[in-house]
XYZ file of C-alpha atoms in Angstrom:
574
model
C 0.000 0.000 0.000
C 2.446 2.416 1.108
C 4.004 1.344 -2.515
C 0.313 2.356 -4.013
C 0.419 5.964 -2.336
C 4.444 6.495 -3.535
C 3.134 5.758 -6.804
C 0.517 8.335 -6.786
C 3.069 11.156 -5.416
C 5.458 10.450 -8.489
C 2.509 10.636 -10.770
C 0.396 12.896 -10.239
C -1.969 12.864 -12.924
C -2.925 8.962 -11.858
C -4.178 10.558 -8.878
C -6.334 12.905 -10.491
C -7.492 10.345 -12.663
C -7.891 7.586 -9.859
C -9.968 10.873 -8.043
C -12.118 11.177 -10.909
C -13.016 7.016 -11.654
C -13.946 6.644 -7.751
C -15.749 10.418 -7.424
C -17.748 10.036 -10.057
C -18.797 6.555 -9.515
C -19.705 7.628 -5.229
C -20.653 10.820 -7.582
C -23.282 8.413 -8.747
C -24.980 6.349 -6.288
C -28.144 8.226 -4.603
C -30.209 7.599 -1.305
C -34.045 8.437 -0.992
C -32.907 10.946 -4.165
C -30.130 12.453 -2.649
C -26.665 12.333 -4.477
C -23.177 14.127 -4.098
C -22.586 14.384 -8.249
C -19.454 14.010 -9.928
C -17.672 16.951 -8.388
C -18.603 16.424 -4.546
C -17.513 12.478 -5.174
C -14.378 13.887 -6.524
C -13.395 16.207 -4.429
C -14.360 13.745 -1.112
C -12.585 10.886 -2.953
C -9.339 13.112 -3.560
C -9.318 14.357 0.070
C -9.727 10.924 2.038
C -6.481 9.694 -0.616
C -4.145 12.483 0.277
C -5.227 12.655 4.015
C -4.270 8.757 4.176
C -1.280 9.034 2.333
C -0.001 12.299 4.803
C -1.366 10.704 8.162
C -0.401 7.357 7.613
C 2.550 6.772 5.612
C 3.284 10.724 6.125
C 3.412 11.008 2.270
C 2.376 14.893 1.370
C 1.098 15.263 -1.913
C 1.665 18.736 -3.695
C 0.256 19.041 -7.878
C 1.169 22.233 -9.078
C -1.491 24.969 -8.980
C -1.364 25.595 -12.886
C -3.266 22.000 -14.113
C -6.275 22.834 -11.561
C -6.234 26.977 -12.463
C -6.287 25.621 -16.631
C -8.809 23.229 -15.786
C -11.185 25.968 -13.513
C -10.403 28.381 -16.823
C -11.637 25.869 -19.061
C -14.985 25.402 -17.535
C -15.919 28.811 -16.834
C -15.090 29.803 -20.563
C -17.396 26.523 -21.671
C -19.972 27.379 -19.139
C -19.635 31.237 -20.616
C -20.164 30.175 -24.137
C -23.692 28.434 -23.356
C -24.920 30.941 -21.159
C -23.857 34.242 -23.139
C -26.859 35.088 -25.020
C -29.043 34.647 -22.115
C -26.521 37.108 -19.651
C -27.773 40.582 -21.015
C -31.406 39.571 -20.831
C -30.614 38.289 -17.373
C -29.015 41.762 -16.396
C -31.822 43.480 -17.645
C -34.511 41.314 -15.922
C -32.896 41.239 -12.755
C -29.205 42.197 -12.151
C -30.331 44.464 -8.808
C -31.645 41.597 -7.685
C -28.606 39.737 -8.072
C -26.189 42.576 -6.522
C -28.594 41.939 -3.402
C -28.294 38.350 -3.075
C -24.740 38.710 -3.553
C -24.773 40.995 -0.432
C -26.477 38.717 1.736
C -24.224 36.100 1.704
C -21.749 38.536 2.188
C -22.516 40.261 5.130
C -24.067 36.745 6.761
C -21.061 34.975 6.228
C -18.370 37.913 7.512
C -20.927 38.020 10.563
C -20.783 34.453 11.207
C -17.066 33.966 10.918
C -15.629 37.222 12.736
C -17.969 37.127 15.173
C -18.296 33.576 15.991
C -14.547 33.065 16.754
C -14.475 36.537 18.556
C -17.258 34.665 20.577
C -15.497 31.083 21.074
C -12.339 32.696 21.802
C -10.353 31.661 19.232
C -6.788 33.071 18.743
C -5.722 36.163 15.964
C -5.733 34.533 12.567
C -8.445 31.994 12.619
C -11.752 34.126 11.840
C -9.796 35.442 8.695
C -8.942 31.450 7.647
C -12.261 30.888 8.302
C -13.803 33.294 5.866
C -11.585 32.199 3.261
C -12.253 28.697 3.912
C -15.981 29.009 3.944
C -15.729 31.306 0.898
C -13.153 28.859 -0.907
C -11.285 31.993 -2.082
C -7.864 31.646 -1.067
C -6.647 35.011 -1.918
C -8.258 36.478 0.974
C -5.354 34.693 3.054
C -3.247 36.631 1.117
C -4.760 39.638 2.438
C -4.571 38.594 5.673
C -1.055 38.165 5.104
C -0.669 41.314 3.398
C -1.897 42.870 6.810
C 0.591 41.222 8.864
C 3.444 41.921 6.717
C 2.787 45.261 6.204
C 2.237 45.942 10.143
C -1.473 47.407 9.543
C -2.023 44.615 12.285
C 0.509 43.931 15.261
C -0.062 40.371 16.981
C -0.504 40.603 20.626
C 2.831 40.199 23.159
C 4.044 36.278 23.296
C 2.567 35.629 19.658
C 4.417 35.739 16.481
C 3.518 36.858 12.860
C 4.189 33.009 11.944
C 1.955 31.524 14.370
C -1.070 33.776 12.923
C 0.215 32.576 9.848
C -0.121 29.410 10.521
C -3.734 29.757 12.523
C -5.558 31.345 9.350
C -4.045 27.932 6.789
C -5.469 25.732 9.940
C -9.148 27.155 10.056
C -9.153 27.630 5.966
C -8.166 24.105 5.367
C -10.841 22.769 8.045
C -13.707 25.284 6.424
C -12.463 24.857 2.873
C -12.574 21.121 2.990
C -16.569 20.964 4.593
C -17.922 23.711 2.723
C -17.007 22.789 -0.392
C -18.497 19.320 -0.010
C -21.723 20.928 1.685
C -22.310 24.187 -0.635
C -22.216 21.703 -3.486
C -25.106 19.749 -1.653
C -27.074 22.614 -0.657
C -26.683 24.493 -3.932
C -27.951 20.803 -5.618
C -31.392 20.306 -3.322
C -32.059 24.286 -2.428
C -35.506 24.255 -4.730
C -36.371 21.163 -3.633
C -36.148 22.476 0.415
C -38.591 24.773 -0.671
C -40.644 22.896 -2.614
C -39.590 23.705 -5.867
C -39.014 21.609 -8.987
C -35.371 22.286 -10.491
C -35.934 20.900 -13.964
C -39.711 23.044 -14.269
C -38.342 26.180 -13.177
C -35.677 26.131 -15.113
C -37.391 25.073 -18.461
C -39.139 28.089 -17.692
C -36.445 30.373 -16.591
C -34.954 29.365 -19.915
C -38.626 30.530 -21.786
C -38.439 33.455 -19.713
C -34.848 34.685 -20.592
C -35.132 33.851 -24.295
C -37.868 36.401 -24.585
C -40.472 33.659 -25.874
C -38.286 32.524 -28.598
C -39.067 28.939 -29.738
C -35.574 29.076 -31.458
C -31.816 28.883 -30.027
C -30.050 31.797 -31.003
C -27.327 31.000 -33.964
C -23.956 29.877 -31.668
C -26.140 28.369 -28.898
C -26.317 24.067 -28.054
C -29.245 22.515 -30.377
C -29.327 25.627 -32.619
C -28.001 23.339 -35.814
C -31.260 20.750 -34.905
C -33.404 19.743 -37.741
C -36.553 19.573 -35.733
C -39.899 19.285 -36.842
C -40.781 20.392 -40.105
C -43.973 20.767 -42.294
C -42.015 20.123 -45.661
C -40.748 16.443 -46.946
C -39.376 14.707 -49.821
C -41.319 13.070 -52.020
C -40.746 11.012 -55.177
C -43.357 11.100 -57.872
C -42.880 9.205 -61.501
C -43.487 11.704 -64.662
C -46.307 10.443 -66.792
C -48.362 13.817 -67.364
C -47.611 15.272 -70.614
C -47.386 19.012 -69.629
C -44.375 17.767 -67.806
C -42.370 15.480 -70.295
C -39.967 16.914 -72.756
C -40.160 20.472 -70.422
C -36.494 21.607 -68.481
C -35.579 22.045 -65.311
C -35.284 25.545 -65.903
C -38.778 26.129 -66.929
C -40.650 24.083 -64.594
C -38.552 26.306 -61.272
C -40.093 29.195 -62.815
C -43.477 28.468 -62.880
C -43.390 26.353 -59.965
C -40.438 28.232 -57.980
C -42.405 26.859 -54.146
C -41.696 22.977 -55.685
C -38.238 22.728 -56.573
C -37.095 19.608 -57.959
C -34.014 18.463 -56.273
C -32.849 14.944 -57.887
C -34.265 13.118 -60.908
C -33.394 9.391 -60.763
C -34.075 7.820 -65.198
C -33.438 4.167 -65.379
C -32.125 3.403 -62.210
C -29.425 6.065 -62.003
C -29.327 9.570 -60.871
C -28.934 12.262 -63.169
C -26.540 15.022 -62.665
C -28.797 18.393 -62.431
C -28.375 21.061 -65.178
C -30.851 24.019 -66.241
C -31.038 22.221 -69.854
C -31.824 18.556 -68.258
C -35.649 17.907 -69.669
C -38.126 15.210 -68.227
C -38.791 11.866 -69.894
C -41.524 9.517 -69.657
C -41.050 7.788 -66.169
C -38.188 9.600 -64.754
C -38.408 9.792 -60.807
C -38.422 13.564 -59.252
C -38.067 14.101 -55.687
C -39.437 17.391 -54.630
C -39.646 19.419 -51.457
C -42.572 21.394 -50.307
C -45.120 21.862 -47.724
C -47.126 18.805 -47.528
C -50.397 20.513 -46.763
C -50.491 23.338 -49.211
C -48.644 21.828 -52.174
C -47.346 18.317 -52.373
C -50.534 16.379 -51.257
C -51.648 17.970 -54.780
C -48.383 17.073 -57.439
C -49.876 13.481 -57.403
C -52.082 14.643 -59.993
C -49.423 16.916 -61.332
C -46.828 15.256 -61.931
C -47.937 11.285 -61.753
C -48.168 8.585 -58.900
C -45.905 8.389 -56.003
C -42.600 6.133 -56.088
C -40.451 4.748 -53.715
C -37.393 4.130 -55.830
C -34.926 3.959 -53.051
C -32.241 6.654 -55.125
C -35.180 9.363 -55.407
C -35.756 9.135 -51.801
C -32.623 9.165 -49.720
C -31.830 12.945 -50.413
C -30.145 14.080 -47.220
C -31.084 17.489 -45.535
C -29.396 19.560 -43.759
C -29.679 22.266 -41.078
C -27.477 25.549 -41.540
C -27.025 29.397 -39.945
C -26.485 31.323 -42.717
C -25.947 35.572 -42.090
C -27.220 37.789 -44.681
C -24.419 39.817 -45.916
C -25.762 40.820 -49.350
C -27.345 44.372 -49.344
C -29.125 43.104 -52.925
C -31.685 40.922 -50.878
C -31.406 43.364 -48.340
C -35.580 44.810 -47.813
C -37.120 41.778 -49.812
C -39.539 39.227 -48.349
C -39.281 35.576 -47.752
C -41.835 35.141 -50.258
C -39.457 37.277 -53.015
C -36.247 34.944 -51.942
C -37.962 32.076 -53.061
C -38.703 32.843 -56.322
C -35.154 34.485 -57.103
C -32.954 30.681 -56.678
C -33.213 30.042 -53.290
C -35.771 27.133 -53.484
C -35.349 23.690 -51.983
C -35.053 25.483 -48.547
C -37.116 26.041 -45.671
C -36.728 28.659 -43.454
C -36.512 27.588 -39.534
C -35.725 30.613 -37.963
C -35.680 34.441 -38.434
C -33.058 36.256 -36.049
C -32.204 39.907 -35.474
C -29.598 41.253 -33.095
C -30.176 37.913 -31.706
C -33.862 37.775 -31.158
C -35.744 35.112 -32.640
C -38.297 37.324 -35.071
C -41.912 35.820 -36.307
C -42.077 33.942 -39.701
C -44.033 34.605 -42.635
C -44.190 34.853 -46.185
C -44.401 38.821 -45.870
C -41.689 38.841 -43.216
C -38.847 41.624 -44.621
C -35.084 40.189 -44.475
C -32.454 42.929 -43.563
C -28.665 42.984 -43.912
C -27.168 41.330 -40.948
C -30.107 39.104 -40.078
C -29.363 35.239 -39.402
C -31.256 32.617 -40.952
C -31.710 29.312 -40.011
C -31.961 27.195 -43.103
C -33.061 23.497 -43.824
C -32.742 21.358 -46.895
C -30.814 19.140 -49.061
C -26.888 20.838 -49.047
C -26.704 21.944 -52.557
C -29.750 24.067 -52.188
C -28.706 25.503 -48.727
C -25.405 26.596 -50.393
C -27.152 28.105 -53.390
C -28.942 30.080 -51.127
C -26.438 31.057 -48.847
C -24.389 32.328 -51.892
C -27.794 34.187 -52.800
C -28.066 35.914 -49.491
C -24.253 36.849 -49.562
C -23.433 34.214 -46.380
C -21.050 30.838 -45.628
C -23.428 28.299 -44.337
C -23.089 27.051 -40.255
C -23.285 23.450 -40.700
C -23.029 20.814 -37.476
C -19.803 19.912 -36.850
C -17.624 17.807 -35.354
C -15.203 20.077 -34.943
C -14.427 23.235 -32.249
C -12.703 26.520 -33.155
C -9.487 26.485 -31.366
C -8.113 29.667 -32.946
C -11.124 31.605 -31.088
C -11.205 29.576 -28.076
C -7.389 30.509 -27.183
C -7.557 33.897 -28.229
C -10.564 34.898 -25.960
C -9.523 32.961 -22.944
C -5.908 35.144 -22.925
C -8.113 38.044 -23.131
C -10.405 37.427 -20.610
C -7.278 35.729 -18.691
C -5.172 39.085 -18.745
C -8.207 41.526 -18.081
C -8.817 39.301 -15.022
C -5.230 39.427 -13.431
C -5.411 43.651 -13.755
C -5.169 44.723 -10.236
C -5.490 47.911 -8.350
C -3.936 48.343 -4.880
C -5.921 50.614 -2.896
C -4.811 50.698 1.225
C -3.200 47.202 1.004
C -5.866 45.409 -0.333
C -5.328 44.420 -4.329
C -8.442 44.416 -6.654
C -9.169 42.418 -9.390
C -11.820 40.772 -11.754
C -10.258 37.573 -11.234
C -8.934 35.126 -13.851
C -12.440 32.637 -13.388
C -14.453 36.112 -14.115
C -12.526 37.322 -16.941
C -12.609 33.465 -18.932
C -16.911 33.388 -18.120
C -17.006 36.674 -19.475
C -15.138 35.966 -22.571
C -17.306 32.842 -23.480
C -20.532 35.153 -22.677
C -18.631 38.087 -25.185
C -17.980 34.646 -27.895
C -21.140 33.543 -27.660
C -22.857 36.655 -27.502
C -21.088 38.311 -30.701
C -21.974 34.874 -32.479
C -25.812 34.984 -31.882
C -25.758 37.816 -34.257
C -23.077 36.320 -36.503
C -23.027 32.327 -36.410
C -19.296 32.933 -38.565
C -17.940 34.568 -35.754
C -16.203 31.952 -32.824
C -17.135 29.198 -34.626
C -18.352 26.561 -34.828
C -18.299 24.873 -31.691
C -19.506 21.002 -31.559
C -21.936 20.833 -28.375
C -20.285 17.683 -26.917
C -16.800 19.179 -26.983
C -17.954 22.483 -25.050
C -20.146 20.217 -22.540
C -16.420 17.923 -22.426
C -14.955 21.013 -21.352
C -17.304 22.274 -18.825
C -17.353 18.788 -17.193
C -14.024 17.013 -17.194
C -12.334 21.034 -16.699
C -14.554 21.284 -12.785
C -14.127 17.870 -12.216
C -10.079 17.800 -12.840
C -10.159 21.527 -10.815
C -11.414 19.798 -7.915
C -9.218 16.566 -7.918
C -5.981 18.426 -7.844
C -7.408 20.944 -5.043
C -8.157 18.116 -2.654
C -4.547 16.696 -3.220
C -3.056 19.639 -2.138
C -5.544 20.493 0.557
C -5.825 17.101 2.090
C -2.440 17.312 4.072
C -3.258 20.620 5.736
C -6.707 19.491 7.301
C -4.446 16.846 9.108
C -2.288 19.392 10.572
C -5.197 21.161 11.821
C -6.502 18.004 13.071
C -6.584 17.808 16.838
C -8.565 19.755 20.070
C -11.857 21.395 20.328
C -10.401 24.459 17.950
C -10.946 22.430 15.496
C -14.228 21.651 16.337
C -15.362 25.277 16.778
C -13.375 25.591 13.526
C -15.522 23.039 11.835
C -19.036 24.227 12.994
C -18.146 27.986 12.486
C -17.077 26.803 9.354
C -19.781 25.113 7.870
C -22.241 27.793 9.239
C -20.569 30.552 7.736
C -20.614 28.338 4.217
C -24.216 27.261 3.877
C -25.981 29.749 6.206
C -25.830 33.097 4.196
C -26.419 30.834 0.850
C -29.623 29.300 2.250
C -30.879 32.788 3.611
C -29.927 34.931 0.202
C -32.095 31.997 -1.459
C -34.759 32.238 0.408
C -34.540 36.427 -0.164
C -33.896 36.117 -3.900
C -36.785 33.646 -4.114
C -39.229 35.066 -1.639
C -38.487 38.853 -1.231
C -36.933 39.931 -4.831
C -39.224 37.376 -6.582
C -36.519 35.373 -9.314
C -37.286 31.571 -9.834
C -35.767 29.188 -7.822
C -32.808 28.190 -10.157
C -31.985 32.074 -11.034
C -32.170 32.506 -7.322
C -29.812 29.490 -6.682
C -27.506 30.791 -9.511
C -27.553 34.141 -8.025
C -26.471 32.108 -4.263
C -23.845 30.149 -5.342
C -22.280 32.989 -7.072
C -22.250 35.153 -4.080
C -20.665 32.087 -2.494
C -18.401 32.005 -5.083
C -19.099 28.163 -5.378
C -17.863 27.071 -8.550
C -18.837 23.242 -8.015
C -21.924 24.859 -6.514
C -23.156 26.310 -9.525
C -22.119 22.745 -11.670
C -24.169 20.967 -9.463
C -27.631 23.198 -9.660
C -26.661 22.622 -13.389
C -26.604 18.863 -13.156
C -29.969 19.124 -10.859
C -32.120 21.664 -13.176
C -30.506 20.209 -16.450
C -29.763 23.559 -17.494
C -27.708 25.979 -17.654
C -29.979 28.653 -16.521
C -28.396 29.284 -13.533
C -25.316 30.772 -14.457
C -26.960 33.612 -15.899
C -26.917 35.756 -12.464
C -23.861 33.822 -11.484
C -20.641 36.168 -12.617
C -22.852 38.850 -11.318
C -22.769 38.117 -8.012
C -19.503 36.469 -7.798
C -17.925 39.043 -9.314
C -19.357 41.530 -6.656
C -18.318 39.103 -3.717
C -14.800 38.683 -4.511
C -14.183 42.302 -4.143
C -16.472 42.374 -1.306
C -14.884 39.208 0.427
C -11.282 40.398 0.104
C -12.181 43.910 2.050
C -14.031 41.919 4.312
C -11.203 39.428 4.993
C -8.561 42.591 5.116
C -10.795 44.086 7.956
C -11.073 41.044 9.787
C -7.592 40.865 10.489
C -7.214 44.323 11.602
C -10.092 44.244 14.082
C -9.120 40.639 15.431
C-alpha cells in the first residue's frame, strides 16, 4: 500500500485520474434521491487519498497549482459560451436583484465567521482562515497576510507573525474542505427544500430569458437541430404530358415553391443542369409543404414512387448571415422565387432575437437565418443571401477559443492596490465573461467563434470542474491533518460550515421570496455570491440547465471584491 500511495506522489496525474473514476462513480450512487454528483464524489474521494497518504505513511502530496487553475479556466469559458446570449437579458430582468443576493451572503457569512470566533475565543488569525475557507477563495489569506506583513495589524505580546500565519491555513483548510463538499449539496437540493421543482423552473427560466423565442439563437447548443418540419421529400414518376420533354429551368419558374431536387431515369441519378428535360417515367423528388402543395403534385406530376435513389436525399440544417445588401428589404416570399428554393426557413433572427415567420416577413442585412434542406440548395442560397453556411460539426474553433480565454485571462489578473488590499476581476471572471462576449457576438453572426460542436464544449465544462477539484483536494488534504486535533478544530468546523451554507440558504430564500426570481436564477444568483464554482455545476446537473449561471458572474464578481475587504478588515479588528 504504502508502494500504491508512492506511486501516486510520483505521478500525479494517476491521482487525479484515480480521483475522478472513484468520485464520479460515489458521484453516482443516490439515497431516498439524494446524491453528491461528480464533483462532490471527486473532491471527497481526492481528500480521504491524500489525508491517508499524509497521516499514515506521512506522504504529502503537492500538484502544481497551474493544471487545476487551466482546468477551472476551461470550464468557466465553456460554461460562458452556453450561457452568453441569455446574460444581457438576465441583467436586464434582474441584475439588482442579483447585486442583493450577492450581499447577503456577504454580510451573513463575515458576521458568522468574525464574530463567531471573537465569541469562542479563538486566537488572531483563525476568523480570517475561516472566511476564506468558507468562501473557498484563497486570496483572501493573502490579504490577511498582506496585513501582517505590512504591520497594519501587530499580533498581541508572546505571539508571532508566523503563528497567525499558521492559525488562518489551519481554520481555511478545516472550512475549505466541509464547505465545499456541503455548498455543493445545498446548492444541488435548495428548490427542492422549498418545494420547488429544479428541472420546471428552469425550463421556464430558460422561456423566460429567451424572450419567448421557440428558437436557439445562432452559436447556442441545439441551434443546428433539424426539428420538426412541415415540408418532406417526395418522389413522384413523370407520366403527365405538360411535364415530359419540359427543363428544369422552366418548370422552377413556374413552380419556384416545388423545386425539384434529384431526378433518378433508369435506375441512375442524373446530374442536375438548367437544360436537363423530363422523360416519360423519370423519378423527381421534390420538397414542399405537404399541406399546401405536395398532397396535390400526385395529380401533377404522376403517382408516387419509392425508388430507393429518389428518396434518400439528405437534408441539412445551416445558420447562414445575410451579408448581401441586394436581398437586403425583400420578403421571404421574393427569396424564393429568385434561386433560393429547396429550402425552408426555420428561424428568423435579429440582433439575436428570434423574429416571427411569414411569407411577408422583410429580411435585412445582418439578419441570421436558419436554413433546412438538401446541401446543394442551402449553399445556393447562402451564396444568394451573400453568407457561408453554419453546418453541425464535429469540430471546435481552437483559434477563437485561445484567443478569448488570454483576453479574458489578462483583463482578469489587472489589479489595483488601494490601502493594502489588491483588486481584481479575477482570472475565473474574466474566462466566463469571454465565453458570454464569444457567444454573444456569435448569436448575431453564427461565422464569428465558430463553430463549436456541443459535446466538446459540454467535455470542457465537465471534465475542466471535475479535474479543478481533484488536484485541489490533493493539495488540501495534508493541511486538514495538521489542523486536526482539540476542540479548535471543532469550533473551527461548525463555524465553518455555518458561515458556508448559512448566508447561501438565507440569500435563497430572499432572492426567491423577497426579490421574486425563480428558484434556479435565485440558486444561480447564491452560489455565485458564495463564489461556489462546483456549486453552480451541481444546480446545473440538478435543473438540467444551464440557466443558472446567468446571475452567477454577477454576483460572484461583486463578492470577490467584497470578500477580500471583508477578509482585510477582519484581520485588523481581530
Amino acid at each position: 500500500m504504502r508502494g500504491f500511495f508512492q506511486l501516486l506522489d510520483h505521478q500525479p496525474i494517476a491521482f487525479i485520474l484515480l480521483a475522478l473514476t472513484l468520485g464520479t462513480l460515489i458521484g453516482r450512487f443516490s439515497f431516498k434521491g439524494v446524491s453528491l454528483g461528480s464533483t462532490a464524489g471527486s473532491l471527497l474521494v481526492g481528500v480521504v487519498i491524500s489525508m491517508t497518504a499524509e497521516g499514515v505513511y506521512g506522504i504529502t502530496y503537492a500538484i502544481p497549482g497551474i493544471l487545476s487553475s487551466f482546468m477551472l479556466l476551461l470550464f468557466m469559458y465553456a460554461l460562458g459560451l452556453k450561457v452568453g446570449p441569455q446574460f444581457f437579458s438576465g441583467l436586464r430582468k434582474g441584475g439588482l436583484a442579483f447585486i442583493g443576493v450577492g450581499v447577503i451572503v456577504w454580510v451573513l457569512n463575515w458576521v458568522i465567521c468574525y464574530f463567531g470566533a471573537k465569541w469562542v475565543g479563538l486566537a488572531p488569525g483563525y476568523a480570517t482562515g475561516l472566511i476564506s475557507g468558507s468562501y473557498t477563495i484563497t486570496a483572501i489569506l493573502g490579504v490577511g497576510q498582506n496585513a501582517l506583513a505590512t504591520g497594519a495589524y501587530t499580533p498581541p505580546a508572546g505571539m508571532t507573525i508566523e503563528e497567525v500565519g499558521a492559525n488562518m491555513a489551519a481554520a481555511y483548510a478545516i472550512s475549505y474542505v466541509l464547505s465545499s463538499v456541503g455548498i455543493i449539496l445545498l446548492i444541488r437540493y435548495l428548490p427542492r427544500i422549498f418545494g420547488r421543482n429544479a428541472k420546471a423552473d428552469a425550463a421556464q427560466a430558460e422561456k423566460e430569458y429567451s424572450g419567448g423565442a421557440s428558437h436557439p439563437v445562432p452559436g447556442a447548443p441545439g441551434a443546428l437541430v433539424m426539428g420538426f418540419s412541415p415540408y418532406d421529400l417526395r418522389a413522384f414518376c413523370v407520366t403527365h404530358q405538360q411535364l415530359i420533354g419540359r427543363s428544369l429551368a422552366q418548370l422552377a419558374r413556374d413552380y419556384p415553391q416545388v423545386p425539384i431536387l434529384r431526378v433518378v431515369r433508369d435506375h441512375k441519378v442524373m446530374e442536375l443542369s438548367d437544360d436537363l428535360t423530363l422523360a416519360p417515367n423519370d423519378i423527381v423528388t421534390v420538397r414542399a409543404n405537404v399541406h399546401e402543395l405536395i398532397l396535390e403534385e400526385g395529380e401533377l406530376i404522376g403517382p408516387e414512387s419509392d425508388e430507393a435513389l429518389a428518396r434518400q436525399v439528405p437534408l441539412e440544417v445551416a445558420d447562414v448571415h445575410v451579408g448581401s445588401h441586394a436581398v437586403s428589404g425583400k420578403t421571404f416570399k421574393e427569396l424564393a422565387s429568385h434561386g433560393t428554393g429547396g429550402v425552408e426557413v426555420q428561424a428568423h433572427f435579429r440582433a439575436g432575437n428570434e423574429l416571427p415567420l411569414g411569407h411577408d416577413s422583410v429580411v435585412l442585412f445582418g439578419d441570421v437565418l436558419r436554413l433546412t434542406g438538401p446541401g446543394s440548395a442551402i449553399a445556393a442560397a447562402a451564396k444568394k443571401l451573400g453568407g457561408r453556411a453554419i453546418l453541425p460539426t464535429m469540430k471546435s474553433e481552437v483559434l477563437y477559443l485561445a484567443l478569448a480565454m488570454l483576453v479574458g485571462y489578462l483583463v482578469g489578473i489587472i489589479s489595483i492596490t488601494v490601502s493594502g488590499i489588491p483588486f481584481a476581476l479575477g482570472t475565473s471572471a474574466g474566462c466566463i465573461l469571454a465565453g458570454v462576449g464569444v457567444s454573444y457576438f456569435r448569436s448575431r453572426n453564427p461565422e464569428f467563434g465558430g463553430p463549436v460542436h456541443e459535446g466538446a464544449r459540454s467535455f470542457l465544462q465537465d471534465f475542466g470542474l471535475n479535474a479543478f477539484v481533484a488536484v485541489l483536494s490533493a493539495n488540501v488534504g495534508p493541511k486538514v491533518i495538521s489542523a486536526l486535533g482539540g476542540d479548535t478544530m471543532l469550533w473551527l468546523a461548525l463555524i465553518g460550515i455555518l458561515g458556508a451554507l448559512v448566508p447561501p440558504f438565507i440569500a435563497f430564500w430572499a432572492g426567491f421570496k423577497f426579490f421574486g426570481l425563480n428558484s434556479v436564477i435565485a440558486d444561480g444568483a447564491a452560489t455565485g455570491g458564495r463564489n461556489s464554482t462546483p456549486g453552480l455545476n451541481a444546480i446545473i446537473e440538478e435543473s438540467g440547465s444551464s440557466v443558472a449561471a446567468i446571475p452567477y458572474p454577477v454576483s460572484y464578481a461583486l463578492t470577490t471584491v467584497l470578500a477580500l475587504i471583508g477578509g482585510y478588515l477582519s484581520m485588523i479588528l481581530s
